[in-house]
Coordinates of C-alpha atoms and ligand atoms in Angstrom, one line a residue:
X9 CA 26.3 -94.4 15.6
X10 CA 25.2 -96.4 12.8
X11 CA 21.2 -96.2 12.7
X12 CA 20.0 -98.8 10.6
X13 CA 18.4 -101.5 12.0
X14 CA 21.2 -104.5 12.7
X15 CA 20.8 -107.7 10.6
X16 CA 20.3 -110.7 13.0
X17 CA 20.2 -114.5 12.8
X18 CA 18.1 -115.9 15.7
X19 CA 18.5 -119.9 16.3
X20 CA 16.2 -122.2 17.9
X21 CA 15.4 -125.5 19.0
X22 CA 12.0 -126.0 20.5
X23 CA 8.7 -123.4 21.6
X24 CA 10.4 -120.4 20.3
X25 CA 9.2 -118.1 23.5
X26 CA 12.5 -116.4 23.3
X27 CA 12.2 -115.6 19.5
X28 CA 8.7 -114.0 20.8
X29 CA 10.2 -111.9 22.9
X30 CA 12.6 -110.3 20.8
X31 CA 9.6 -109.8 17.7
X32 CA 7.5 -107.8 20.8
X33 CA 10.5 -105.7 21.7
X34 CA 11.2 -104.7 17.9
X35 CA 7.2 -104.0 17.9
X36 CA 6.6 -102.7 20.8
X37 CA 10.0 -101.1 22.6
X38 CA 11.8 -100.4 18.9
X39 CA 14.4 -102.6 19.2
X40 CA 16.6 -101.8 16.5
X41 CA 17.3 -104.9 14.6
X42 CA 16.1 -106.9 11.6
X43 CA 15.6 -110.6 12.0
X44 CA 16.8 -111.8 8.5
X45 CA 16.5 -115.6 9.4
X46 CA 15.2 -118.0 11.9
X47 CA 16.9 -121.2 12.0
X48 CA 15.9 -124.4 14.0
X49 CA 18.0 -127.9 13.9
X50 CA 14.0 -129.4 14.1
X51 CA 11.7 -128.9 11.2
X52 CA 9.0 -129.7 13.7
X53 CA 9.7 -127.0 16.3
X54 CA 6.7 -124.5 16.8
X55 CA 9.4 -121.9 17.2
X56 CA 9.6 -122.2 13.6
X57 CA 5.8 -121.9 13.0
X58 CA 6.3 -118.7 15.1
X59 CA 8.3 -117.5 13.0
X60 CA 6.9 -117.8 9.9
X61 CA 3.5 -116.8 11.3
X62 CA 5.5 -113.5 11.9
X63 CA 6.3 -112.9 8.3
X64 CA 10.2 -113.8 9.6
X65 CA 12.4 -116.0 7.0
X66 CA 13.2 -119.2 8.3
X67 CA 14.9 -122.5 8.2
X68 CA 15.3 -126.1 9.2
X69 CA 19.0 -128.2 9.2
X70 CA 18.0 -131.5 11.0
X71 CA 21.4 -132.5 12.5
X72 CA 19.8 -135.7 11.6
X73 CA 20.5 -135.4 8.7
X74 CA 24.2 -134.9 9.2
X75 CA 26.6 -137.9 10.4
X76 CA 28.8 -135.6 12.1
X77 CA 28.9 -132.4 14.4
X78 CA 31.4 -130.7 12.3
X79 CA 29.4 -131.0 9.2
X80 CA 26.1 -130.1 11.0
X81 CA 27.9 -126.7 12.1
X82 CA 29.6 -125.9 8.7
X83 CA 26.3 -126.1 7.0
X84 CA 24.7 -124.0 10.0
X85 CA 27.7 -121.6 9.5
X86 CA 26.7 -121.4 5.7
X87 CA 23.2 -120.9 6.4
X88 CA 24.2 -118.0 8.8
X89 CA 26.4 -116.2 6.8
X90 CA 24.7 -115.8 3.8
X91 CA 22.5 -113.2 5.7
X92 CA 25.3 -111.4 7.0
X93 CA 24.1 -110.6 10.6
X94 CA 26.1 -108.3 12.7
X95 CA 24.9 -110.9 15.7
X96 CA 24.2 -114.5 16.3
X97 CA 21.4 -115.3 18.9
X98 CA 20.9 -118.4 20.2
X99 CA 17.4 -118.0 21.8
X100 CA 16.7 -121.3 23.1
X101 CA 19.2 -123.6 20.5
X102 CA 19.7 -126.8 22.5
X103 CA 22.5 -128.1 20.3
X104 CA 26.1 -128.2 21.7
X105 CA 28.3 -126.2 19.0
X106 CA 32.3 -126.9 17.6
X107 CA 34.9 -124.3 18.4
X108 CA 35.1 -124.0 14.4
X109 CA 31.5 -122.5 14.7
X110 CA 31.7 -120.6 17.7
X111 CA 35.3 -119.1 16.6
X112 CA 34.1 -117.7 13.6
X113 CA 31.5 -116.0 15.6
X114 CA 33.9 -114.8 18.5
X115 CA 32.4 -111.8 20.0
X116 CA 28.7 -111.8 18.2
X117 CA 27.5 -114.8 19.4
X118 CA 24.6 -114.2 22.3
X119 CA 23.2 -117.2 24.5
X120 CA 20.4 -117.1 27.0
X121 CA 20.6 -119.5 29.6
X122 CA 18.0 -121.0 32.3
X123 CA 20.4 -120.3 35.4
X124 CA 22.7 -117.7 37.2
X125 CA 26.1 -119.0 35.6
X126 CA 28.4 -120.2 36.4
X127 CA 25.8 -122.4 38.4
X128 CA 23.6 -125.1 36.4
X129 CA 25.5 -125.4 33.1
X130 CA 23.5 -127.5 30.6
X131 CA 20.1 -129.1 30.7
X132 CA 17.5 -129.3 33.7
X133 CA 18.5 -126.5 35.3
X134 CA 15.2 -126.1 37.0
X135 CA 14.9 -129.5 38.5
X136 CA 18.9 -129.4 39.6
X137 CA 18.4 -125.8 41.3
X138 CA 15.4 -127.5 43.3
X139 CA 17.6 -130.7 44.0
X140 CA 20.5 -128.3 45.3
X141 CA 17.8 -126.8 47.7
X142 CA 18.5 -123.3 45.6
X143 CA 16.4 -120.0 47.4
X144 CA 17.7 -118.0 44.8
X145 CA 17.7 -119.1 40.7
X146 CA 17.5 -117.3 37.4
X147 CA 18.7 -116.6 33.6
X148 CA 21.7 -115.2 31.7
X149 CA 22.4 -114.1 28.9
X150 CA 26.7 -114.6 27.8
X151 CA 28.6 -113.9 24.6
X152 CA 29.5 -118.0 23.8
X153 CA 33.0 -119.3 24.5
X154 CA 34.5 -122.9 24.2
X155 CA 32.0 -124.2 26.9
X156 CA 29.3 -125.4 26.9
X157 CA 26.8 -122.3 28.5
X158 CA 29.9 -120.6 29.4
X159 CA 31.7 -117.0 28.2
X160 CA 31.3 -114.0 29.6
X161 CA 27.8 -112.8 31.3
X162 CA 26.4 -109.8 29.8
X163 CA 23.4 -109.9 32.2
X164 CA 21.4 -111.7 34.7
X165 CA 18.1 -111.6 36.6
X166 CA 17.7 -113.4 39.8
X167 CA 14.6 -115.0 41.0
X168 CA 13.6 -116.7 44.3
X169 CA 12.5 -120.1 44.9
X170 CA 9.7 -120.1 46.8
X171 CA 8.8 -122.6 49.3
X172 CA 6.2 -125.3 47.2
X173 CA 7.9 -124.5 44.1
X174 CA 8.0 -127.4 41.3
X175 CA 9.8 -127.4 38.0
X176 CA 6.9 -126.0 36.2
X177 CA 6.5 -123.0 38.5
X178 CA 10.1 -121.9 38.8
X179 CA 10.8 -122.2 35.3
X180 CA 7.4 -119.9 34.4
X181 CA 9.4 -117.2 36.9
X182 CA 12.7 -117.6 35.5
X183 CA 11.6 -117.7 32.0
X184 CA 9.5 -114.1 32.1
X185 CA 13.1 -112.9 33.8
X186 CA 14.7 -114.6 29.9
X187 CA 12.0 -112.8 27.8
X188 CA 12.9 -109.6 29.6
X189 CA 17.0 -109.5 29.5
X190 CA 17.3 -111.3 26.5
X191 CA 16.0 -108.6 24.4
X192 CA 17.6 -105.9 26.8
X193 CA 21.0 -107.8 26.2
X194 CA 20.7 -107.5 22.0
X195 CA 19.4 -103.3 22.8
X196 CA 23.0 -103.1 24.2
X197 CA 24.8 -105.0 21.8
X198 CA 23.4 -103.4 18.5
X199 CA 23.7 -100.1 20.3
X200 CA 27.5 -101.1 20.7
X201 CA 27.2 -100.6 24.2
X202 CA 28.9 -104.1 25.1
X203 CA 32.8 -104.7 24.7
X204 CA 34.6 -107.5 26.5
X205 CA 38.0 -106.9 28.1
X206 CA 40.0 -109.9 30.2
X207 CA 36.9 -112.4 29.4
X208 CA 34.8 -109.6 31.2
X209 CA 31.9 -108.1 29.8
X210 CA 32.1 -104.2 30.0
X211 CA 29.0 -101.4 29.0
X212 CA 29.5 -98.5 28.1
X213 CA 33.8 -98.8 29.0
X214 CA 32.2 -100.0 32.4
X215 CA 32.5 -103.0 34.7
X216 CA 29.1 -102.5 36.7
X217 CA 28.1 -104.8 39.1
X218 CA 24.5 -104.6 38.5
X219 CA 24.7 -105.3 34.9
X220 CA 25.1 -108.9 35.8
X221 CA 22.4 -109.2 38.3
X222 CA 19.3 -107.3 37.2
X223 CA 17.0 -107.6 39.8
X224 CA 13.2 -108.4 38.7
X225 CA 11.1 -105.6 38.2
X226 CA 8.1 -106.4 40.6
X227 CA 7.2 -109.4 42.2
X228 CA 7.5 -113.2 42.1
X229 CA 4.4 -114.3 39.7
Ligands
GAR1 C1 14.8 -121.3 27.4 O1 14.5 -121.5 28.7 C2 16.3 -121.1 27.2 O2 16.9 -120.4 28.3 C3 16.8 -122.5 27.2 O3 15.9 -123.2 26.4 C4 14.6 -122.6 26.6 C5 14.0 -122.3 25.2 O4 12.7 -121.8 25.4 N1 18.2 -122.6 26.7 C6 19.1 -123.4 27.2 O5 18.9 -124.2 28.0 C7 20.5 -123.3 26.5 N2 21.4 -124.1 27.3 P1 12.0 -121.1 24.2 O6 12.2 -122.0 22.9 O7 10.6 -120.9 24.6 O8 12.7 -119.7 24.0

């Protein structure tokens, strides 16, 4: 196996927790990457400031500053590829991405995502799984495919919903799940653990069940 660290492009949107969580696995748990570039679509997000307090490279492309999607992507896709990465993480990137983009990136391009997909696509997952009177909720992380949060799962971690819950306090428990299989999902990936056959993620040549449902280590916070 290749040993040297994997060159990665992380993308953000907003508080960059995500981003945090993969800099304290390389630190603390060795994860065997290098993070050539941070890019956010808002100059202003503190994910950014993260970043750069981390001695990480970084970037801002305002899609504001772009009158259409497909130009926004191509120069993302620019940005991307003049670090090379051998993976693609979007680690809390709120902007909904062309097939041109996410074609080019077939098969290295990682999402986390606030819910157990196929449940809760999109935004608000939090306040939709409490609507739907939920008693179990969660995050994944899935290679991207032409849908919006969908592709194939590489793994999941369920939480309850506890009686008394609000947004704030299920999305605190779900999120510590993110910044503990988000990082666990890139290991596999840079280990070249993961492969995808029939829109199925396998590991190690494996369909196993309890890859996509990693149940939380202790407690409910
Ligand atoms: C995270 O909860 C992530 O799962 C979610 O945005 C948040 C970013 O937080 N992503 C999505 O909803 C993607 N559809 P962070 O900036 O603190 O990592």
């Amino acid at each position: 196996m290749n040993s040297a660290p994997a060159p990665v492009v992380i993308l953000i949107s907003g508080r960059g927790s995500n981003l945090q969580a993969i800099v304290q696995a390389m630190r603390a748990d060795r994860l065997p990457i290098v993070i050539r570039a941070v890019i956010g679509n808002n100059p202003a997000a503190p994910g950014l400031a993260i970043a750069r307090a981390a001695g990480l490279v970084t970037q801002a492309i305002d899609h504001r500053d772009f009158t259409d999607r497909a130009a926004f992507d191509r120069a993302l896709m620019e940005a991307i590829d003049r670090h090379e990465p051998r993976l693609v993480v979007l680690a809390g990137f709120l902007r909904i991405l062309g097939k041109a983009f996410i074609d080019h990136y077939a098969g290295r391009l990682m999402n986390i995502h606030p819910s157990l997909l196929p449940a809760f696509k999109g935004l608000d997952t939090h306040a939709r799984a409490l609507a739907a009177g939920a008693t179990r909720h969660g995050a994944s992380v899935h290679f991207v495919g032409n849908d919006v949060d969908g592709g194939p799962v590489i793994v999941q971690a369920e939480v309850p919903v506890l009686p008394g819950d609000d947004t704030g306090t299920l999305a605190a428990r779900v999120l510590a799940e993110e910044h503990r299989i988000l990082p666990l999902a890139i290991r596999w990936f840079v280990e070249g653990r993961l492969s995808v056959r029939n829109g199925q993620v396998l590991l190690d040549g494996q369909v196993r069940p309890e890859q996509h449902l990693v149940a939380a280590p202790t407690g409910t916070h």
